[in-house]
């Protein structure tokens, strides 16, 4: 009777290990890439020589160099414009991608200025037919608040890039698409571009 | 005498709400009323998205919510008012409060309020037939009220890793397939929908603080209480959630609206 228990316990152990190992193998590609990039970003934020408000610009620049490669800004812009993307000329597309990249950079790199030791934990990842993947992570703040952040990823010849970030169910790209659609329903594409540029200008003034 | 009256009222109302919820899928009276209202409004609706063409984005497009916003001009006015209230009242107040009170104390205050408001998530767990969640909430309440010194500490989470279930009545209604309805911006309370306004009323009934302020506090005192609670919440969040949506936005009204609707859809799905 005792042996039976021991043997069954061992069996359970072996089987769960086998499952675990396949899971660990699966966690290889997109999940590992995201976590590695986040870790290198956090290293920059924790770097003592880059702390303090006077180092803000330098720190932002370093951080941008570390993490920007993982984002697919063209895909983000395309999805954010939705059905309006097709109607644009290649030049307009290039300009739009540049503007949209700048919005992302200012908004989300700027957020890291208030970094105060938040932890980022990997939860799980899902892959669909080798082309799309979702990496789920959680940010835990010092006060114990937890924020779920999902990264939607796309594989281009085995190179994984992020095309959307979903924070507590709010998709960044969908959020901008709602805004752009709303503006484009009432006004022209040129006016939208002007609005984006105006915003950038305003921010530069307020930063000075 | 007062106590027993309060208790009976509470009991009757919760019973009433649970009954309506239990029968909701058979007699969805609230739903039909709301749907009629919405279809009336549809004629003036100008916020519907155009049909989407790109096939490869079909999966993404289907996730985009159809937002009904016939009251946009009023909503925008209230949104502008709330934005001013946030920047010129709440922000200075919580910044000052932050510099005086250490973060641990503020978190304790939040824990205290969360603990008192346990019935909201407890009953909503029950309504959503999430019995495990209801049990969790009950356990959290018992642990935090005793070991956690009347709810000021949160040992249930920090020691026993029992996480809070955030359930509200609007979410419950959503689970019973009630449409979110018309988008509304409420003064001070912020974005909402017609369904979530009913949800707010339901949660107010389930919130013991409502009953305490109804029976024992003057209106000024209860307003003070609610303001204090929200300032304390904001001070922990440092207004980050609001500003991280509005600051990078091109049209902050639409950005907040979309974020609210997307977040609610996720909560109903959970």
Short mmCIF file of C-alpha atoms in Angstrom, two decimals:
data_model
loop_
_atom_site.label_atom_id
_atom_site.label_comp_id
_atom_site.label_asym_id
_atom_site.label_seq_id
_atom_site.Cartn_x
_atom_site.Cartn_y
_atom_site.Cartn_z
CA UNK A 1 0.00 0.00 0.00
CA UNK A 2 2.80 2.36 0.96
CA UNK A 3 4.78 1.50 -2.19
CA UNK A 4 1.77 2.25 -4.31
CA UNK A 5 1.55 5.72 -2.85
CA UNK A 6 5.22 6.38 -3.41
CA UNK A 7 5.11 5.09 -6.97
CA UNK A 8 2.03 7.11 -7.84
CA UNK A 9 3.60 10.22 -6.31
CA UNK A 10 6.70 9.67 -8.43
CA UNK A 11 4.57 9.17 -11.54
CA UNK A 12 2.76 12.44 -10.86
CA UNK A 13 6.10 14.14 -10.36
CA UNK A 14 7.52 12.83 -13.62
CA UNK A 15 4.40 13.67 -15.61
CA UNK A 16 4.17 17.19 -14.22
CA UNK A 17 7.86 17.69 -14.95
CA UNK A 18 7.30 16.58 -18.54
CA UNK A 19 4.45 19.08 -18.85
CA UNK A 20 6.53 21.79 -17.26
CA UNK A 21 9.40 21.26 -19.65
CA UNK A 22 7.16 21.60 -22.72
CA UNK A 23 5.75 24.74 -21.17
CA UNK A 24 9.22 26.10 -20.54
CA UNK A 25 10.22 25.35 -24.14
CA UNK A 26 7.11 27.12 -25.40
CA UNK A 27 7.98 30.15 -23.25
CA UNK A 28 11.12 30.46 -25.30
CA UNK A 29 10.48 32.86 -28.13
CA UNK A 30 8.12 35.87 -27.71
CA UNK A 31 7.80 35.71 -23.93
CA UNK A 32 11.53 35.53 -23.37
CA UNK A 33 12.15 38.33 -25.82
CA UNK A 34 9.66 40.63 -24.08
CA UNK A 35 11.00 39.86 -20.62
CA UNK A 36 14.59 40.30 -21.77
CA UNK A 37 13.75 43.68 -23.27
CA UNK A 38 11.86 44.75 -20.14
CA UNK A 39 14.80 43.69 -17.99
CA UNK A 40 17.26 45.67 -20.05
CA UNK A 41 14.90 48.65 -19.81
CA UNK A 42 14.67 48.28 -16.05
CA UNK A 43 18.46 48.12 -15.83
CA UNK A 44 18.61 51.56 -17.42
CA UNK A 45 15.97 52.89 -15.00
CA UNK A 46 17.79 51.45 -12.00
CA UNK A 47 21.22 52.68 -13.14
CA UNK A 48 22.41 55.01 -10.34
CA UNK A 49 24.42 57.24 -12.70
CA UNK A 50 21.26 58.02 -14.68
CA UNK A 51 19.01 58.91 -11.73
CA UNK A 52 17.65 62.35 -10.97
CA UNK A 53 15.69 64.95 -12.93
CA UNK A 54 18.74 66.54 -14.58
CA UNK A 55 19.54 63.23 -16.27
CA UNK A 56 16.02 62.82 -17.65
CA UNK A 57 16.87 63.36 -21.31
CA UNK A 58 19.90 61.09 -21.22
CA UNK A 59 17.97 58.35 -19.42
CA UNK A 60 15.04 58.54 -21.84
CA UNK A 61 17.42 58.31 -24.77
CA UNK A 62 19.20 55.25 -23.36
CA UNK A 63 15.90 53.57 -22.56
CA UNK A 64 14.62 54.26 -26.05
CA UNK A 65 17.71 52.66 -27.55
CA UNK A 66 17.21 49.59 -25.38
CA UNK A 67 13.57 48.93 -26.04
CA UNK A 68 12.45 50.58 -29.28
CA UNK A 69 13.58 47.73 -31.57
CA UNK A 70 10.90 45.42 -30.21
CA UNK A 71 8.03 47.68 -31.30
CA UNK A 72 6.66 47.50 -34.80
CA UNK A 73 5.62 51.11 -35.26
CA UNK A 74 4.58 50.68 -38.86
CA UNK A 75 2.13 47.94 -37.96
CA UNK A 76 0.86 50.02 -35.03
CA UNK A 77 0.28 53.05 -37.26
CA UNK A 78 -1.42 50.91 -39.87
CA UNK A 79 -3.80 49.44 -37.35
CA UNK A 80 -4.39 52.78 -35.67
CA UNK A 81 -5.45 54.37 -38.94
CA UNK A 82 -7.60 51.35 -39.83
CA UNK A 83 -9.40 51.67 -43.13
CA UNK A 84 -7.87 55.11 -43.75
CA UNK A 85 -4.37 53.62 -44.10
CA UNK A 86 -5.03 52.24 -47.59
CA UNK A 87 -5.98 55.63 -48.98
CA UNK A 88 -2.64 57.20 -48.05
CA UNK A 89 0.31 57.66 -50.40
CA UNK A 90 3.66 56.07 -49.43
CA UNK A 91 4.99 59.49 -48.41
CA UNK A 92 2.01 60.17 -46.20
CA UNK A 93 2.39 56.74 -44.67
CA UNK A 94 6.02 57.38 -43.86
CA UNK A 95 5.20 60.74 -42.28
CA UNK A 96 2.38 59.21 -40.26
CA UNK A 97 4.56 56.39 -38.94
CA UNK A 98 7.11 58.96 -37.83
CA UNK A 99 4.49 61.09 -36.06
CA UNK A 100 2.89 58.09 -34.41
CA UNK A 101 6.26 56.79 -33.23
CA UNK A 102 6.86 60.18 -31.63
CA UNK A 103 3.51 60.10 -29.83
CA UNK A 104 4.36 56.67 -28.41
CA UNK A 105 7.86 57.74 -27.46
CA UNK A 106 6.82 60.92 -25.65
CA UNK A 107 3.88 59.35 -23.91
CA UNK A 108 5.30 56.12 -22.70
CA UNK A 109 8.97 56.88 -22.23
CA UNK A 110 7.86 59.94 -20.26
CA UNK A 111 5.88 57.65 -17.95
CA UNK A 112 9.06 55.97 -16.79
CA UNK A 113 10.31 59.19 -15.17
CA UNK A 114 8.30 58.33 -12.08
CA UNK A 115 9.65 54.79 -11.88
CA UNK A 116 9.92 53.78 -8.24
CA UNK A 117 10.81 50.12 -8.08
CA UNK A 118 7.70 48.59 -9.68
CA UNK A 119 8.09 44.91 -10.43
CA UNK A 120 7.17 43.36 -13.75
CA UNK A 121 6.22 39.69 -13.69
CA UNK A 122 5.76 37.31 -16.61
CA UNK A 123 2.43 35.48 -16.43
CA UNK A 124 1.97 33.40 -19.58
CA UNK A 125 2.07 33.47 -23.33
CA UNK A 126 -0.18 32.23 -26.08
CA UNK A 127 0.88 31.54 -29.64
CA UNK A 128 -1.41 31.22 -32.62
CA UNK A 129 -0.14 29.44 -35.76
CA UNK A 130 3.42 30.77 -35.41
CA UNK A 131 2.40 34.22 -36.61
CA UNK A 132 0.65 35.87 -33.68
CA UNK A 133 1.40 35.70 -29.97
CA UNK A 134 0.21 37.34 -26.78
CA UNK A 135 2.55 37.78 -23.83
CA UNK A 136 0.82 38.52 -20.54
CA UNK A 137 2.65 40.37 -17.81
CA UNK A 138 1.74 42.08 -14.57
CA UNK A 139 3.12 45.27 -13.05
CA UNK A 140 3.12 45.30 -9.27
CA UNK A 141 3.56 48.71 -7.67
CA UNK A 142 4.97 49.43 -4.21
CA UNK A 143 1.47 49.97 -2.86
CA UNK A 144 0.44 46.51 -4.02
CA UNK A 145 -1.64 47.69 -6.98
CA UNK A 146 -1.50 45.23 -9.84
CA UNK A 147 -1.87 46.18 -13.48
CA UNK A 148 -2.22 43.58 -16.22
CA UNK A 149 -0.27 44.39 -19.38
CA UNK A 150 -0.54 42.20 -22.47
CA UNK A 151 1.75 42.49 -25.46
CA UNK A 152 0.36 41.46 -28.83
CA UNK A 153 3.13 40.25 -31.07
CA UNK A 154 3.58 39.46 -34.71
CA UNK A 155 6.23 37.27 -36.30
CA UNK A 156 7.97 38.44 -39.41
CA UNK A 157 10.23 35.60 -40.65
CA UNK A 158 10.77 34.50 -37.08
CA UNK A 159 11.40 38.01 -35.80
CA UNK A 160 8.87 38.89 -33.14
CA UNK A 161 7.72 42.48 -32.76
CA UNK A 162 5.04 44.13 -30.63
CA UNK A 163 2.12 45.65 -32.53
CA UNK A 164 -0.20 46.40 -29.63
CA UNK A 165 -0.06 46.88 -25.88
CA UNK A 166 -3.15 46.10 -23.83
CA UNK A 167 -3.33 47.62 -20.37
CA UNK A 168 -6.17 46.26 -18.21
CA UNK A 169 -8.11 45.35 -21.31
CA UNK A 170 -7.52 48.71 -23.00
CA UNK A 171 -5.79 48.29 -26.33
CA UNK A 172 -3.51 51.17 -27.12
CA UNK A 173 -3.96 50.83 -30.86
CA UNK A 174 -7.76 50.60 -30.59
CA UNK A 175 -7.71 53.66 -28.37
CA UNK A 176 -5.89 55.69 -31.00
CA UNK A 177 -8.04 54.25 -33.78
CA UNK A 178 -11.17 55.50 -32.00
CA UNK A 179 -9.62 58.95 -31.73
CA UNK A 180 -8.41 59.05 -35.35
CA UNK A 181 -11.71 57.71 -36.70
CA UNK A 182 -13.60 60.28 -34.71
CA UNK A 183 -11.48 63.13 -36.03
CA UNK A 184 -11.51 61.80 -39.59
CA UNK A 185 -15.29 61.55 -39.56
CA UNK A 186 -15.58 65.30 -39.11
CA UNK A 187 -12.46 66.57 -40.82
CA UNK A 188 -9.84 65.72 -43.42
CA UNK A 189 -6.64 63.73 -43.08
CA UNK A 190 -4.57 66.93 -43.33
CA UNK A 191 -6.36 68.36 -40.32
CA UNK A 192 -5.62 65.21 -38.34
CA UNK A 193 -1.93 65.52 -39.15
CA UNK A 194 -2.06 69.18 -38.15
CA UNK A 195 -3.67 68.23 -34.82
CA UNK A 196 -0.96 65.70 -34.08
CA UNK A 197 1.74 68.22 -34.95
CA UNK A 198 0.08 70.93 -32.83
CA UNK A 199 0.05 68.59 -29.86
CA UNK A 200 3.73 67.91 -30.27
CA UNK A 201 4.43 71.64 -30.48
CA UNK A 202 2.41 72.35 -27.35
CA UNK A 203 4.30 69.73 -25.40
CA UNK A 204 7.64 71.15 -26.40
CA UNK A 205 6.55 74.60 -25.20
CA UNK A 206 5.29 73.27 -21.89
CA UNK A 207 8.48 71.25 -21.43
CA UNK A 208 10.56 74.41 -21.66
CA UNK B 1 -35.10 50.56 16.64
CA UNK B 2 -33.18 52.50 14.04
CA UNK B 3 -30.72 49.65 13.74
CA UNK B 4 -33.36 47.03 13.06
CA UNK B 5 -35.06 49.29 10.51
CA UNK B 6 -31.75 49.78 8.74
CA UNK B 7 -31.06 46.06 8.74
CA UNK B 8 -34.51 45.16 7.42
CA UNK B 9 -34.22 47.72 4.64
CA UNK B 10 -30.83 46.38 3.69
CA UNK B 11 -32.05 42.82 3.74
CA UNK B 12 -35.20 43.51 1.73
CA UNK B 13 -33.32 45.50 -0.89
CA UNK B 14 -30.60 42.91 -1.35
CA UNK B 15 -33.26 40.23 -1.59
CA UNK B 16 -35.12 42.27 -4.15
CA UNK B 17 -31.98 42.79 -6.24
CA UNK B 18 -30.97 39.16 -6.03
CA UNK B 19 -34.45 38.12 -7.11
CA UNK B 20 -34.47 40.46 -10.10
CA UNK B 21 -31.07 39.15 -11.06
CA UNK B 22 -32.09 35.53 -10.68
CA UNK B 23 -35.06 36.08 -12.95
CA UNK B 24 -33.16 38.37 -15.26
CA UNK B 25 -32.73 35.96 -18.15
CA UNK B 26 -36.38 35.02 -18.13
CA UNK B 27 -37.91 38.44 -17.68
CA UNK B 28 -35.29 40.92 -18.86
CA UNK B 29 -37.49 43.94 -18.23
CA UNK B 30 -34.67 46.38 -17.58
CA UNK B 31 -32.92 45.24 -20.70
CA UNK B 32 -35.90 45.79 -23.00
CA UNK B 33 -36.58 49.21 -21.54
CA UNK B 34 -33.01 50.19 -22.12
CA UNK B 35 -32.85 48.76 -25.61
CA UNK B 36 -35.88 50.79 -26.62
CA UNK B 37 -34.27 53.91 -25.31
CA UNK B 38 -31.09 53.12 -27.19
CA UNK B 39 -32.83 52.47 -30.48
CA UNK B 40 -34.62 55.80 -30.15
CA UNK B 41 -31.30 57.46 -29.73
CA UNK B 42 -29.72 55.62 -32.60
CA UNK B 43 -31.10 58.05 -35.12
CA UNK B 44 -29.06 60.87 -33.67
CA UNK B 45 -26.03 58.73 -33.17
CA UNK B 46 -23.04 60.07 -35.00
CA UNK B 47 -20.27 58.14 -33.37
CA UNK B 48 -20.75 54.77 -35.00
CA UNK B 49 -17.67 53.48 -36.73
CA UNK B 50 -17.71 53.00 -40.46
CA UNK B 51 -17.69 49.49 -41.78
CA UNK B 52 -14.22 48.04 -41.63
CA UNK B 53 -12.67 46.78 -44.81
CA UNK B 54 -9.24 45.33 -44.14
CA UNK B 55 -9.74 41.59 -43.91
CA UNK B 56 -6.56 40.81 -42.05
CA UNK B 57 -7.65 43.11 -39.28
CA UNK B 58 -11.05 41.55 -38.94
CA UNK B 59 -10.12 39.93 -35.65
CA UNK B 60 -9.03 43.26 -34.24
CA UNK B 61 -12.00 45.15 -35.57
CA UNK B 62 -14.49 42.84 -33.97
CA UNK B 63 -13.07 43.78 -30.60
CA UNK B 64 -13.75 47.46 -31.13
CA UNK B 65 -16.88 48.37 -29.27
CA UNK B 66 -19.73 50.20 -30.88
CA UNK B 67 -20.07 53.20 -28.66
CA UNK B 68 -23.42 54.93 -28.53
CA UNK B 69 -22.85 58.55 -27.70
CA UNK B 70 -25.86 60.64 -28.75
CA UNK B 71 -25.30 63.07 -25.85
CA UNK B 72 -21.78 63.91 -26.93
CA UNK B 73 -22.13 67.70 -26.67
CA UNK B 74 -23.36 67.51 -23.06
CA UNK B 75 -20.85 64.80 -22.23
CA UNK B 76 -18.01 66.88 -23.60
CA UNK B 77 -19.07 69.83 -21.44
CA UNK B 78 -19.19 67.66 -18.31
CA UNK B 79 -15.86 66.10 -19.30
CA UNK B 80 -14.28 69.55 -19.55
CA UNK B 81 -15.72 70.44 -16.14
CA UNK B 82 -14.38 67.22 -14.59
CA UNK B 83 -10.99 67.85 -16.15
CA UNK B 84 -10.87 71.30 -14.57
CA UNK B 85 -12.08 69.87 -11.25
CA UNK B 86 -9.31 67.29 -11.43
CA UNK B 87 -6.54 69.74 -12.26
CA UNK B 88 -7.61 72.65 -10.05
CA UNK B 89 -9.20 70.89 -7.09
CA UNK B 90 -8.35 67.21 -6.71
CA UNK B 91 -4.77 67.39 -7.90
CA UNK B 92 -3.63 70.18 -5.53
CA UNK B 93 -5.56 68.55 -2.68
CA UNK B 94 -4.07 65.10 -3.08
CA UNK B 95 -0.60 66.47 -3.75
CA UNK B 96 -0.75 68.30 -0.43
CA UNK B 97 -2.24 65.27 1.27
CA UNK B 98 0.53 63.12 -0.21
CA UNK B 99 3.26 65.29 1.22
CA UNK B 100 1.71 65.17 4.71
CA UNK B 101 0.64 61.55 5.05
CA UNK B 102 3.06 58.66 4.43
CA UNK B 103 2.07 56.18 1.77
CA UNK B 104 1.62 53.32 4.22
CA UNK B 105 -1.04 55.27 6.10
CA UNK B 106 -2.86 56.08 2.87
CA UNK B 107 -2.85 52.45 1.83
CA UNK B 108 -4.25 51.55 5.26
CA UNK B 109 -7.08 54.02 4.81
CA UNK B 110 -7.84 52.48 1.44
CA UNK B 111 -7.76 49.00 2.99
CA UNK B 112 -10.20 50.16 5.64
CA UNK B 113 -12.70 51.44 3.06
CA UNK B 114 -12.25 48.35 0.89
CA UNK B 115 -12.92 46.12 3.87
CA UNK B 116 -16.11 47.96 4.79
CA UNK B 117 -17.32 47.80 1.21
CA UNK B 118 -16.94 44.02 1.13
CA UNK B 119 -20.71 43.42 0.60
CA UNK B 120 -20.46 45.03 -2.86
CA UNK B 121 -18.09 42.44 -4.22
CA UNK B 122 -19.48 39.64 -2.05
CA UNK B 123 -23.06 40.00 -3.28
CA UNK B 124 -22.01 40.68 -6.85
CA UNK B 125 -19.94 37.49 -6.79
CA UNK B 126 -23.09 35.68 -5.65
CA UNK B 127 -25.19 37.34 -8.37
CA UNK B 128 -22.64 36.26 -10.94
CA UNK B 129 -22.80 32.74 -9.46
CA UNK B 130 -19.10 33.01 -8.69
CA UNK B 131 -19.36 31.16 -5.38
CA UNK B 132 -15.64 30.72 -5.04
CA UNK B 133 -15.20 34.48 -5.33
CA UNK B 134 -17.91 35.08 -2.74
CA UNK B 135 -16.18 32.67 -0.38
CA UNK B 136 -12.88 34.44 -1.00
CA UNK B 137 -14.43 37.79 -0.17
CA UNK B 138 -15.99 36.43 3.01
CA UNK B 139 -12.69 34.91 4.06
CA UNK B 140 -10.85 38.15 3.31
CA UNK B 141 -13.37 40.10 5.37
CA UNK B 142 -13.01 37.79 8.37
CA UNK B 143 -9.21 37.70 8.19
CA UNK B 144 -8.77 41.43 7.61
CA UNK B 145 -11.32 42.51 10.23
CA UNK B 146 -9.62 40.42 12.92
CA UNK B 147 -5.92 39.92 12.25
CA UNK B 148 -5.90 43.00 10.04
CA UNK B 149 -6.99 45.27 12.94
CA UNK B 150 -10.44 46.26 11.69
CA UNK B 151 -9.44 46.26 8.04
CA UNK B 152 -6.57 48.74 8.21
CA UNK B 153 -4.10 46.06 7.20
CA UNK B 154 -4.50 43.51 4.46
CA UNK B 155 -2.97 40.30 5.83
CA UNK B 156 -5.33 38.25 3.64
CA UNK B 157 -3.33 39.40 0.65
CA UNK B 158 0.12 39.97 2.09
CA UNK B 159 0.26 36.78 4.18
CA UNK B 160 -2.27 34.36 2.74
CA UNK B 161 -2.26 35.58 -0.88
CA UNK B 162 -6.03 35.79 -1.11
CA UNK B 163 -6.63 38.38 -3.76
CA UNK B 164 -9.52 40.78 -3.78
CA UNK B 165 -12.37 40.15 -6.20
CA UNK B 166 -13.38 43.38 -7.85
CA UNK B 167 -17.01 42.90 -8.76
CA UNK B 168 -19.62 45.55 -9.26
CA UNK B 169 -23.26 45.65 -10.15
CA UNK B 170 -22.78 47.11 -13.63
CA UNK B 171 -20.57 44.13 -14.38
CA UNK B 172 -23.25 41.79 -13.04
CA UNK B 173 -25.82 43.36 -15.35
CA UNK B 174 -23.35 42.97 -18.22
CA UNK B 175 -22.93 39.30 -17.40
CA UNK B 176 -26.68 38.90 -17.84
CA UNK B 177 -26.21 40.31 -21.33
CA UNK B 178 -27.56 43.75 -20.66
CA UNK B 179 -26.20 46.16 -23.27
CA UNK B 180 -23.93 48.91 -21.98
CA UNK B 181 -26.29 51.49 -23.49
CA UNK B 182 -25.62 55.19 -23.90
CA UNK B 183 -22.27 56.62 -22.90
CA UNK B 184 -22.53 59.22 -20.14
CA UNK B 185 -20.06 61.43 -18.32
CA UNK B 186 -21.17 62.06 -14.76
CA UNK B 187 -20.05 65.16 -12.87
CA UNK B 188 -17.13 64.23 -10.54
CA UNK B 189 -17.72 60.49 -11.04
CA UNK B 190 -16.46 60.47 -14.61
CA UNK B 191 -17.23 58.13 -17.52
CA UNK B 192 -20.15 55.76 -17.28
CA UNK B 193 -22.92 54.24 -19.34
CA UNK B 194 -26.63 53.93 -18.73
CA UNK B 195 -26.10 50.34 -17.58
CA UNK B 196 -23.31 51.34 -15.22
CA UNK B 197 -25.45 54.12 -13.72
CA UNK B 198 -27.94 51.43 -12.69
CA UNK B 199 -24.85 49.54 -11.51
CA UNK B 200 -23.76 52.49 -9.37
CA UNK B 201 -27.20 52.62 -7.77
CA UNK B 202 -27.05 48.88 -7.09
CA UNK B 203 -23.60 49.19 -5.56
CA UNK B 204 -24.74 52.12 -3.42
CA UNK B 205 -27.47 49.89 -1.99
CA UNK B 206 -24.91 47.18 -1.25
CA UNK B 207 -22.45 49.67 0.24
CA UNK B 208 -22.76 49.82 4.06
CA UNK B 209 -21.33 53.35 3.97
CA UNK B 210 -24.43 54.53 2.12
CA UNK B 211 -26.57 53.26 4.98
CA UNK B 212 -24.31 54.77 7.60
CA UNK B 213 -24.42 58.17 5.92
CA UNK B 214 -28.17 57.88 5.35
CA UNK B 215 -28.97 57.24 9.00
CA UNK B 216 -26.18 58.83 10.98
CA UNK B 217 -24.54 61.60 8.98
CA UNK B 218 -25.62 64.99 7.70
CA UNK B 219 -25.36 65.50 3.90
CA UNK B 220 -22.25 67.64 4.35
CA UNK B 221 -20.56 64.95 6.39
CA UNK B 222 -21.32 62.24 3.87
CA UNK B 223 -20.07 64.38 0.97
CA UNK B 224 -16.92 64.96 3.02
CA UNK B 225 -16.61 61.24 3.55
CA UNK B 226 -16.91 60.41 -0.17
CA UNK B 227 -14.53 63.21 -1.12
CA UNK B 228 -12.00 61.98 1.41
CA UNK B 229 -12.27 58.44 0.12
CA UNK B 230 -11.74 59.48 -3.50
CA UNK B 231 -8.89 61.86 -2.63
CA UNK B 232 -7.23 59.05 -0.72
CA UNK B 233 -7.65 56.66 -3.68
CA UNK B 234 -6.31 59.29 -6.04
CA UNK B 235 -3.34 59.96 -3.79
CA UNK B 236 -2.27 56.33 -4.00
CA UNK B 237 -2.81 56.27 -7.74
CA UNK B 238 -1.32 59.82 -7.95
CA UNK B 239 -3.79 60.49 -10.73
CA UNK B 240 -1.68 58.29 -12.98
CA UNK B 241 -4.50 56.36 -14.58
CA UNK B 242 -6.33 59.48 -15.68
CA UNK B 243 -3.30 61.39 -16.85
CA UNK B 244 -1.70 58.47 -18.65
CA UNK B 245 -4.81 58.30 -20.81
CA UNK B 246 -5.44 61.99 -21.35
CA UNK B 247 -1.88 63.30 -21.71
CA UNK B 248 -0.75 61.36 -24.78
CA UNK B 249 -4.20 61.61 -26.39
CA UNK B 250 -5.00 63.64 -29.47
CA UNK B 251 -8.66 63.88 -28.42
CA UNK B 252 -8.72 63.18 -24.70
CA UNK B 253 -12.52 62.90 -24.53
CA UNK B 254 -12.55 60.04 -27.05
CA UNK B 255 -9.46 58.48 -25.45
CA UNK B 256 -11.14 58.29 -22.04
CA UNK B 257 -14.39 57.10 -23.55
CA UNK B 258 -12.70 54.33 -25.50
CA UNK B 259 -10.52 53.27 -22.56
CA UNK B 260 -13.57 53.12 -20.29
CA UNK B 261 -15.62 51.05 -22.73
CA UNK B 262 -12.74 48.66 -23.49
CA UNK B 263 -12.00 48.21 -19.79
CA UNK B 264 -15.66 47.51 -19.00
CA UNK B 265 -15.90 44.93 -21.78
CA UNK B 266 -12.90 43.15 -20.29
CA UNK B 267 -14.42 43.24 -16.81
CA UNK B 268 -17.70 41.79 -18.03
CA UNK B 269 -15.81 39.04 -19.87
CA UNK B 270 -13.66 38.09 -16.85
#
